[in-house]
Amino acid sequence: MFAWYRILCPEQNPKDIIAVVFSSAVMSLPPELRVLCFKLSSTAPSDLPRLTPTLLRHVSCCQAPLSSPAGNASQADASASSVLVHKLKTQLSSLLNGKSPEGRFAAVVLIKAVVEIGGWEILHGVEPWVRGLLSILGKPDSTAVKELCVMTLTKIYSMTQQYQTLVREITTPTLPTFVTSCLNLLSSSSSKKVPGGPTSLEEVVFQSFAMLVPRHTAIFRPFASQIRLAVRPFLAPTSSDDFFAASSLKDSARRLVVILHQTAAKNTSGEEWGKAVRGLVKDIHSTADHVFRAVVEDWESAAGYVGEAVDVNQDLQGGSATGDDLPLWSGIHAGVERLTGRLELLAEYLKVETAAPVAVPLGAIMDMVTRMLSIAIPSPQSSFGKSEARLHPAIDRDERDGLWVGMPQIYVAALQLVDTLSVRLDDGFLPLAQESFDQLAWVFEYGKHSPEFRLIAYVVTAKILFHVGQSFNQAQCDKLNGIYQACCQDLQEGHSSFTDATVVDVGSKPQGSQIAEAFLRSKVTVPTEHHIANPALNAAARDLLPMFLTHLPQQFLKLATRSLVDRTSILTHNKDAMLASVLNPMFANNGSALPSILPHLTREFCHDATVEILLRPRMPLVPSTAIRSLVNDAVDEESEDEDMDVNTESTSVQNKSTSISAPVTQAPFAVAAQPGFGSSTETPQHTLLHHSTFGTNTTMETIPSMNGNFIVGKESSGVSQAQQDQPDESMAQDDDDSDDESVHLNMELDTDSDEDDVE
């Protein structure tokens, strides 16, 4: 199109031509805009919800007229575009302020889409829509409409952040009203005893506040205490509460309460964060004092914490009805839930970004984690040598059993906190890795029956081995035996190639008149327990298995352990583990290497590039036929000038060698022609094969050698036609001459030796 404009209007400025072309290409009105306006005007408001998906597709096709200024278009297109866009805005405003709930629902959905598509051209005139959306939050509309209003307003406030003019005109005047309306929604929903518990409205509001607080901390500062009071029931809910909170609702509430530290006064947000973390660690200890009252703890605080006295004659309970603490709870199950909830809240403090540098109290946190992992629960599978917790005689059996059931949840929450610390600190986790490993290796025996515990244990073990695995000694590698076996067992049970039955050898088949009970001591097929597929657990075990071979000193691994890891990697087709086994061989006590699993790796992953490199290292480059011909031509052209000099030198040397019948003395380091080097008629001795013909069956070109310090037999100075016709005679003559020269050379060497002896 630009070429046609240039031909038709050669005197016009090229910039004007480009503007006209851009205007005609971009501002051509899409038919979807006309259809959208027609459907909004011709459809009853009660029927708009079912047409909303179609209307949204039409809006997505109208980005050009909605986001482009009218001045960039031609006069006709600008007029038509402005009319249709103005008509669309008017229709949406009418539906938003109308009396039909269905119309308001469609208007909210379309306004959000139009704002996202239009950008600045829509934002600078969005103030009437913002006030209309705020009014819907106070009307008795459905929860879905109010959720959409909160999402739309959050989107508008986020998009106006980059325009200071819009922040002054729209955000600053209306955002306090939005926060107040949302808090009223939360208080009204909490006052109503809804049978199904909290709705998704609370979660939407919490996510909206978490997005807006970092952008407008000064506006949210007066509402910080009210927001904390609103999110308080959802931080660590228990079974003692009257509602059930979904995990997504708890996560959004915890994230919001952590972000609220940014509303502190200038330059004090870091201190506010540290104060909240230290207070939370103390609250965890206080809750553990009540939950762990059934056992006599051997743990002693290294951070100076002194536990409070707990009355064992009273019912187990905690919390507070005031705003200073979380809601009340009672019973051992609720206590375990409160304790794990506080641990997860502490992990959220480490996940969420901060507005200023903060000081993490690592000593107090690791001291608390040590306490959580120091309670040993009794297990039928545990060995008698393992120490178990001492029981308090005043606590009944029901409370103790409830504690044993809830301890794996506490283990998981504590290890998740350690994992969060490793992610946040990165290389700074190195000083804490050894301590974390000792705690994990000790507690693994008591929590390995829980799949959730094994999952987080594998993840933390991988982080620990990455940092300090290469420095482990024999005793530390032996502590990993339980983790080795559990990891391999999870991989084998989760793989589809394993059968559902196992053969158990319990004795031999009875003979003759043996009693019937002896028959039970025979080989029987016992169906294995059906295991529910756990993709996350299987993925964590697959990631950990290669690290046993790459991040541990192999000389400290037992032969049975290494065999188990290799066998599991082969049976589960774990390429990373098989590669690690090949690259990290294990040696026996006598120094010999154990058999490699390279054949299994080659058979399983024969088409893998990594395996191909491992099998064929340092192979010479073999160019293709086209490249080879080009290289040969280039080498031949470059060597044309050198051929004459080399041939002249070779001829002189050949003539000289022909006239010599005595041992050669001119070149003391020369090599005499010997039988077995090949006939001179096939490959002359003064030429070399071209390097580009390696490994090919094509006719190989030759280039002359640049080395003139050699001796050729007398028959190589010239080849007659008769010699070519009779190759057998030539070869015989070559052999005789070579033998004669060898004899003369040997005689000369013997003569020199005799002269040296005489001297």
Coordinates of N, CA, C and O in Angstrom, one line a residue, residues 653-655 657-658 671-674 680 685 710-718 734 737-738 741:
V653 N 66.0 -36.3 -4.3 CA 66.2 -37.3 -3.2 C 66.1 -38.7 -3.8 O 66.9 -39.6 -3.5
Q654 N 65.2 -38.9 -4.7 CA 65.0 -40.3 -5.3 C 66.2 -40.6 -6.2 O 66.7 -41.8 -6.1
N655 N 66.7 -39.7 -7.0 CA 67.9 -39.9 -7.8 C 69.1 -40.2 -6.9 O 69.9 -41.1 -7.2
S657 N 69.1 -41.4 -3.9 CA 68.9 -42.8 -3.3 C 69.1 -43.9 -4.3 O 69.4 -45.0 -3.9
T658 N 68.8 -43.6 -5.6 CA 69.0 -44.7 -6.6 C 70.5 -45.0 -6.8 O 70.8 -46.2 -7.0
V671 N 64.1 -43.0 7.7 CA 63.5 -44.3 7.9 C 63.6 -45.1 6.6 O 63.1 -44.6 5.5
A672 N 64.1 -46.2 6.6 CA 64.3 -47.0 5.4 C 63.0 -47.7 5.0 O 62.1 -48.0 5.9
A673 N 62.8 -47.9 3.7 CA 61.6 -48.6 3.3 C 61.6 -50.1 3.8 O 62.6 -50.7 3.7
Q674 N 60.5 -50.5 4.3 CA 60.4 -51.9 4.9 C 59.2 -52.6 4.3 O 58.3 -52.0 3.8
S680 N 54.0 -49.3 -4.0 CA 54.2 -47.9 -4.4 C 53.2 -47.5 -5.5 O 52.9 -46.4 -5.8
Q685 N 54.7 -43.3 -1.4 CA 55.1 -43.1 0.0 C 55.3 -41.6 0.2 O 55.4 -41.2 1.4
F710 N 63.2 -38.1 4.0 CA 62.8 -39.5 4.0 C 63.6 -40.2 2.9 O 64.2 -39.6 2.0
I711 N 63.5 -41.5 2.9 CA 64.3 -42.4 1.9 C 63.2 -43.3 1.2 O 62.4 -43.9 1.9
V712 N 63.3 -43.3 -0.1 CA 62.4 -44.2 -0.8 C 63.2 -45.2 -1.6 O 64.4 -44.9 -2.0
G713 N 62.7 -46.4 -1.8 CA 63.4 -47.5 -2.5 C 63.7 -47.1 -3.9 O 63.1 -46.2 -4.5
K714 N 64.6 -47.8 -4.5 CA 65.0 -47.5 -5.9 C 63.9 -47.6 -6.9 O 63.8 -46.9 -7.8
E715 N 63.0 -48.6 -6.6 CA 61.9 -48.8 -7.6 C 60.8 -47.7 -7.5 O 60.0 -47.6 -8.3
S716 N 60.9 -46.8 -6.4 CA 59.8 -45.8 -6.3 C 60.2 -44.5 -7.1 O 59.5 -43.6 -7.1
S717 N 61.5 -44.4 -7.6 CA 61.9 -43.3 -8.4 C 61.2 -43.2 -9.7 O 61.0 -42.1 -10.3
G718 N 60.7 -44.3 -10.2 CA 60.0 -44.3 -11.5 C 59.4 -45.6 -11.7 O 59.9 -46.7 -11.4
D734 N 60.8 -55.2 -4.8 CA 60.7 -54.3 -3.7 C 61.2 -55.0 -2.4 O 61.9 -54.4 -1.6
D737 N 65.1 -55.6 -2.5 CA 65.8 -54.3 -2.3 C 65.7 -53.8 -0.9 O 66.7 -53.3 -0.3
S738 N 64.5 -53.9 -0.3 CA 64.4 -53.5 1.1 C 65.2 -54.3 2.0 O 65.8 -53.8 3.0
E741 N 68.9 -53.2 1.7 CA 69.1 -51.9 2.4 C 69.1 -52.1 3.9 O 69.9 -51.5 4.6

